[in-house]
CSV table of C-alpha atoms in Angstrom, one decimal:
chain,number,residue,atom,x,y,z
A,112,UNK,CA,-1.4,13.3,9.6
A,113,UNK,CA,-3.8,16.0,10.9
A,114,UNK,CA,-7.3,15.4,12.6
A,115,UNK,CA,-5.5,12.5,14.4
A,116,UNK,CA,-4.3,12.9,18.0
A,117,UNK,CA,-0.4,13.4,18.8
A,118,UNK,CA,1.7,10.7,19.4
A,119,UNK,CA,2.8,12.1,22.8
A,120,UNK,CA,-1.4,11.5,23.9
A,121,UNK,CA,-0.9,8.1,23.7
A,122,UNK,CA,-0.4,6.8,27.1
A,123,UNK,CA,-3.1,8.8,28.5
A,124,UNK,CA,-5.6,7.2,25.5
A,125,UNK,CA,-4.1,3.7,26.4
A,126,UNK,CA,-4.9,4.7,30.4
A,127,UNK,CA,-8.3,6.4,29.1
A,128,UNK,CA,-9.2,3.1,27.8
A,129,UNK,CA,-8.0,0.5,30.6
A,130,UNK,CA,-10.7,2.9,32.7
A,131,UNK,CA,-13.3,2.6,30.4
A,132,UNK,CA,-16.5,1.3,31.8
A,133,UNK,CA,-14.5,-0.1,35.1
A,134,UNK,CA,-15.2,1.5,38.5
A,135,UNK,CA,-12.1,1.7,41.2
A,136,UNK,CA,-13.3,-1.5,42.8
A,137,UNK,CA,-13.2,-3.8,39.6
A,138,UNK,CA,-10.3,-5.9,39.0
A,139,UNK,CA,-9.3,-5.9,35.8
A,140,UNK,CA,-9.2,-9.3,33.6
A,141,UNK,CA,-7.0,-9.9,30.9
A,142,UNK,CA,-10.3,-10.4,28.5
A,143,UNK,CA,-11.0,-6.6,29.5
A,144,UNK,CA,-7.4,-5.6,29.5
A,145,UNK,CA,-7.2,-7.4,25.4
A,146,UNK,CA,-9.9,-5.6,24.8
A,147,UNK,CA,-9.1,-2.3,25.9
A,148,UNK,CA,-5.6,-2.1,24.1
A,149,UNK,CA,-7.4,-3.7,20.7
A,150,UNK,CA,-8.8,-0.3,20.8
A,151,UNK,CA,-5.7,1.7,21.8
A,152,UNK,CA,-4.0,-0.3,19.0
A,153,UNK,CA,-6.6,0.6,16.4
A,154,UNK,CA,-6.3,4.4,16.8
A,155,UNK,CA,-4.2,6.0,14.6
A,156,UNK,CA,-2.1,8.7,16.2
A,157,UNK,CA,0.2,11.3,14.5
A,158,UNK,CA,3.4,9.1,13.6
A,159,UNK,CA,6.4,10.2,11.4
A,160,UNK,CA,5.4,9.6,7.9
A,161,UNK,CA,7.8,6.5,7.2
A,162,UNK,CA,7.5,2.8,6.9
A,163,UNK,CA,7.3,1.4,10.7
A,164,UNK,CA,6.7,4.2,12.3
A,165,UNK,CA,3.7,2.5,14.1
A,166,UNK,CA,4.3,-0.8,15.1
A,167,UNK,CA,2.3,-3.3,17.9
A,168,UNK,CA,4.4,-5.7,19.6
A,169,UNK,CA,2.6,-8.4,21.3
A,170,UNK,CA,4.9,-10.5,23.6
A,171,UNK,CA,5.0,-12.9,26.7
A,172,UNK,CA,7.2,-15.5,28.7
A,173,UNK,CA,8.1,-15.8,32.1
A,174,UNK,CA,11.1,-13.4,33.2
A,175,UNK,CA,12.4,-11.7,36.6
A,176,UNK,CA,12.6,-7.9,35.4
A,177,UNK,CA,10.7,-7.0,38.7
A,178,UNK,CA,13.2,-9.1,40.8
A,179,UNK,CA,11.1,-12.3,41.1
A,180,UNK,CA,9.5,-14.7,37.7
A,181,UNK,CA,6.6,-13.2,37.2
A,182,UNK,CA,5.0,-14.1,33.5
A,183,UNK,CA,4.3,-11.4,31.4
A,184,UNK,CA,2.7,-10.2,29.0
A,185,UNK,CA,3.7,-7.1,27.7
A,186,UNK,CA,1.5,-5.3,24.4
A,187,UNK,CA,3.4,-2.5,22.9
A,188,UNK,CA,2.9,-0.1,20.8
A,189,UNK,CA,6.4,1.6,19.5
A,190,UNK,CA,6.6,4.8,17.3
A,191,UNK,CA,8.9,6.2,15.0
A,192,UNK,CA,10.3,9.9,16.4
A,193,UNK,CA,12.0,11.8,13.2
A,194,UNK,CA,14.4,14.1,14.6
A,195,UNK,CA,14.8,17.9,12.7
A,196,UNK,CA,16.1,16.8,9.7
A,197,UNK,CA,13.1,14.2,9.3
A,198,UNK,CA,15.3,11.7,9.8
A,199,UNK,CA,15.1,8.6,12.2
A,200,UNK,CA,16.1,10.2,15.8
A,201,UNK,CA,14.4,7.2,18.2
A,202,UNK,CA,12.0,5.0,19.1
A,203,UNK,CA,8.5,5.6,22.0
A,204,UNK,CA,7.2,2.9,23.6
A,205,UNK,CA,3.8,2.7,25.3
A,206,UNK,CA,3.7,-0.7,27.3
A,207,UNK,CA,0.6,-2.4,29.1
A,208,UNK,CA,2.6,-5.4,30.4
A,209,UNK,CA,0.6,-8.0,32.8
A,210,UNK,CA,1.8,-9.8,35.1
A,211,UNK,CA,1.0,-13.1,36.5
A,212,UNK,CA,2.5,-15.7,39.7
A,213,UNK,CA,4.2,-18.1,38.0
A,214,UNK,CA,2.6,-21.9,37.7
A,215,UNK,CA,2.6,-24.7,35.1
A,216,UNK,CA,0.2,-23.9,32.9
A,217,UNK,CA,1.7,-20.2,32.5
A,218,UNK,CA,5.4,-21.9,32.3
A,219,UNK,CA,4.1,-24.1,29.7
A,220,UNK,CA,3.5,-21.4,27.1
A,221,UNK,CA,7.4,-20.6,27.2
A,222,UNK,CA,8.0,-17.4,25.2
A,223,UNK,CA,6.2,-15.6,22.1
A,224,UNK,CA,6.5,-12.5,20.1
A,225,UNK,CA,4.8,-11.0,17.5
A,226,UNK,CA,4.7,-7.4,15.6
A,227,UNK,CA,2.6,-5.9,13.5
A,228,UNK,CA,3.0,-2.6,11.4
A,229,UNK,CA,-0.1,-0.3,10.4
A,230,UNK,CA,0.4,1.0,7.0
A,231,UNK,CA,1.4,-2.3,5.4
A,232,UNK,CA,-0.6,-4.9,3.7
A,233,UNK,CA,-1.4,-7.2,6.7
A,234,UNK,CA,-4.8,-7.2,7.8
A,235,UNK,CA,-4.9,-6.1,11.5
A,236,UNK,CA,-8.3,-8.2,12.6
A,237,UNK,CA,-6.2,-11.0,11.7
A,238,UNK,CA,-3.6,-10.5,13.8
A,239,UNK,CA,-5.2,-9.6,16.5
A,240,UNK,CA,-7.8,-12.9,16.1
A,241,UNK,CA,-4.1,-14.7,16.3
A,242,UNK,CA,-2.7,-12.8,19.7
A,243,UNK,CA,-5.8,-14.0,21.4
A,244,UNK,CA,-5.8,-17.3,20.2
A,245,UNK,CA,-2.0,-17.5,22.6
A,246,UNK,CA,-4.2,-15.5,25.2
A,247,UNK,CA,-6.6,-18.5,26.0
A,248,UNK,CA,-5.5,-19.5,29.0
A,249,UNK,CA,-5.4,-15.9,29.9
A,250,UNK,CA,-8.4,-14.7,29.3
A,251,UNK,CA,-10.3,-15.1,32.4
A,252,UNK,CA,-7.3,-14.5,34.5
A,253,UNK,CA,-6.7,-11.6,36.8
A,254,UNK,CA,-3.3,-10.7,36.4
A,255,UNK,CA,-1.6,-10.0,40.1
A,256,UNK,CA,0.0,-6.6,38.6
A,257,UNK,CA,-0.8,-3.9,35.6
A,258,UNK,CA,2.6,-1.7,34.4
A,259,UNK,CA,1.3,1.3,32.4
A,260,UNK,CA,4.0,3.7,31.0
A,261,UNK,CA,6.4,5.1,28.0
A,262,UNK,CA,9.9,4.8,27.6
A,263,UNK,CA,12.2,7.0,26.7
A,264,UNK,CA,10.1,9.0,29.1
Protein backbone atom coordinates (compact mmCIF):
# COMPACT_ATOMS: atom_id res chain seq x y z
CA UNK A 1 0.00 0.00 0.00
CA UNK A 2 1.67 3.36 -0.95
CA UNK A 3 2.28 6.46 1.45
CA UNK A 4 3.25 3.75 4.02
CA UNK A 5 6.97 2.97 4.76
CA UNK A 6 8.58 -0.38 3.37
CA UNK A 7 8.61 -3.27 5.18
CA UNK A 8 12.48 -3.61 5.11
CA UNK A 9 12.37 0.15 7.41
CA UNK A 10 11.09 -1.71 10.04
CA UNK A 11 13.83 -2.44 12.35
CA UNK A 12 15.30 0.89 12.11
CA UNK A 13 11.51 2.44 13.09
CA UNK A 14 11.33 -0.24 15.96
CA UNK A 15 15.16 1.04 16.96
CA UNK A 16 13.90 4.79 16.14
CA UNK A 17 11.32 4.33 18.74
CA UNK A 18 13.27 2.34 21.67
CA UNK A 19 15.46 5.87 21.37
CA UNK A 20 12.78 8.01 21.53
CA UNK A 21 12.87 10.52 24.28
CA UNK A 22 15.81 8.32 26.12
CA UNK A 23 19.31 9.75 26.42
CA UNK A 24 22.49 7.16 26.27
CA UNK A 25 22.59 7.18 30.09
CA UNK A 26 18.88 5.98 30.71
CA UNK A 27 18.17 2.49 31.28
CA UNK A 28 15.43 1.40 29.64
CA UNK A 29 12.24 -0.10 31.66
CA UNK A 30 9.98 -2.53 30.33
CA UNK A 31 6.94 0.13 30.80
CA UNK A 32 9.11 2.27 28.31
CA UNK A 33 10.18 -0.58 26.25
CA UNK A 34 5.88 -1.75 26.02
CA UNK A 35 5.35 1.46 25.16
CA UNK A 36 7.73 1.99 22.48
CA UNK A 37 6.81 -1.26 20.47
CA UNK A 38 2.79 -0.38 21.00
CA UNK A 39 3.87 2.20 18.67
CA UNK A 40 6.15 0.20 16.34
CA UNK A 41 3.21 -2.31 16.29
CA UNK A 42 0.61 0.33 15.35
CA UNK A 43 2.38 1.53 12.21
CA UNK A 44 1.40 0.05 9.27
CA UNK A 45 4.22 -0.70 6.85
CA UNK A 46 4.05 -1.93 3.18
CA UNK A 47 3.08 -5.76 3.64
CA UNK A 48 2.11 -8.24 0.88
CA UNK A 49 -1.50 -7.83 0.29
CA UNK A 50 -2.72 -11.26 1.85
CA UNK A 51 -4.39 -12.37 4.95
CA UNK A 52 -1.50 -12.54 7.75
CA UNK A 53 0.84 -10.80 6.26
CA UNK A 54 1.31 -8.57 9.36
CA UNK A 55 1.18 -10.39 12.46
CA UNK A 56 2.39 -9.37 16.36
CA UNK A 57 3.50 -12.05 18.43
CA UNK A 58 3.76 -11.36 22.01
CA UNK A 59 5.56 -14.15 24.00
CA UNK A 60 7.57 -15.01 27.20
CA UNK A 61 8.91 -17.94 29.45
CA UNK A 62 12.09 -18.69 30.83
CA UNK A 63 14.54 -20.45 28.26
CA UNK A 64 18.50 -20.78 27.76
CA UNK A 65 18.76 -19.58 24.02
CA UNK A 66 21.76 -17.36 25.19
CA UNK A 67 23.46 -20.32 26.99
CA UNK A 68 22.08 -19.58 30.55
CA UNK A 69 17.85 -19.21 31.73
CA UNK A 70 17.31 -15.99 31.17
CA UNK A 71 13.32 -15.09 30.94
CA UNK A 72 12.26 -13.56 28.09
CA UNK A 73 10.11 -11.72 26.60
CA UNK A 74 10.28 -11.51 23.13
CA UNK A 75 7.51 -8.99 20.94
CA UNK A 76 7.48 -9.72 17.37
CA UNK A 77 6.31 -8.44 14.57
CA UNK A 78 6.40 -11.14 11.45
CA UNK A 79 5.65 -10.19 7.76
CA UNK A 80 4.47 -11.94 4.83
CA UNK A 81 7.35 -11.72 1.85
CA UNK A 82 5.47 -12.67 -1.64
CA UNK A 83 8.05 -14.01 -3.84
CA UNK A 84 7.80 -13.00 -7.95
CA UNK A 85 4.87 -14.76 -8.65
CA UNK A 86 2.99 -13.05 -5.65
CA UNK A 87 2.99 -16.01 -4.02
CA UNK A 88 4.07 -16.84 -0.35
CA UNK A 89 8.11 -16.94 -0.52
CA UNK A 90 8.86 -16.40 3.52
CA UNK A 91 8.39 -14.97 6.54
CA UNK A 92 10.59 -11.41 8.42
CA UNK A 93 10.79 -11.12 11.71
CA UNK A 94 11.61 -8.01 13.71
CA UNK A 95 12.18 -9.05 17.49
CA UNK A 96 12.63 -6.74 20.68
CA UNK A 97 13.15 -9.69 23.10
CA UNK A 98 13.91 -8.73 26.95
CA UNK A 99 15.66 -10.37 29.03
CA UNK A 100 15.59 -10.89 32.66
CA UNK A 101 17.94 -13.09 35.71
CA UNK A 102 15.79 -15.59 36.48
CA UNK A 103 13.89 -15.65 40.09
CA UNK A 104 10.49 -16.90 41.45
CA UNK A 105 8.24 -14.44 40.70
CA UNK A 106 9.51 -14.46 36.88
CA UNK A 107 9.49 -18.49 36.98
CA UNK A 108 6.13 -18.32 38.29
CA UNK A 109 4.57 -16.83 35.09
CA UNK A 110 5.77 -20.17 33.17
CA UNK A 111 5.23 -19.60 29.40
CA UNK A 112 2.63 -17.45 27.26
CA UNK A 113 2.00 -16.61 23.67
CA UNK A 114 -0.20 -14.57 21.90
CA UNK A 115 -0.67 -13.23 18.05
CA UNK A 116 -2.49 -10.84 16.71
CA UNK A 117 -3.17 -10.05 12.89
CA UNK A 118 -3.81 -6.39 11.49
CA UNK A 119 -6.40 -6.49 8.91
CA UNK A 120 -8.82 -8.80 10.74
CA UNK A 121 -11.72 -8.06 12.90
CA UNK A 122 -9.97 -8.06 16.35
CA UNK A 123 -9.66 -4.87 17.86
CA UNK A 124 -5.91 -4.08 18.45
CA UNK A 125 -6.28 -1.73 21.83
CA UNK A 126 -7.72 -4.74 23.20
CA UNK A 127 -5.11 -6.87 22.72
CA UNK A 128 -2.63 -4.90 23.60
CA UNK A 129 -4.70 -3.74 27.09
CA UNK A 130 -4.39 -7.91 27.49
CA UNK A 131 -0.35 -8.23 26.88
CA UNK A 132 0.12 -5.77 29.55
CA UNK A 133 -2.14 -7.11 31.90
CA UNK A 134 0.71 -10.54 31.74
CA UNK A 135 3.38 -7.56 31.86
CA UNK A 136 2.54 -6.50 35.54
CA UNK A 137 5.11 -7.72 37.28
CA UNK A 138 7.29 -6.35 34.52
CA UNK A 139 6.56 -3.22 34.27
CA UNK A 140 8.86 -1.40 36.45
CA UNK A 141 11.58 -3.86 35.75
CA UNK A 142 14.82 -3.16 34.06
CA UNK A 143 15.51 -5.91 32.03
CA UNK A 144 19.45 -7.09 32.32
CA UNK A 145 19.66 -7.35 28.32
CA UNK A 146 17.69 -5.72 25.09
CA UNK A 147 18.09 -8.03 21.66
CA UNK A 148 17.03 -5.80 18.67
CA UNK A 149 17.13 -7.44 15.17
CA UNK A 150 15.41 -9.31 11.92
CA UNK A 151 15.71 -12.69 10.91
CA UNK A 152 16.11 -13.97 7.90
CA UNK A 153 18.60 -11.18 7.79
Amino acid sequence: MRNRPQREEALAFLRAELAAGRSTTTELTTRAAWRAWVRFAQQRFDAAPTPDSDGLLFQYGTYSFSGRPMFTLDLTRQFDVNDDDGEHGHFVQVHCELRYEPEPALDALGSFSSWFFHDTDEDLDQWFAAMEGHLEVLLDRRPSEIDLYEEPE
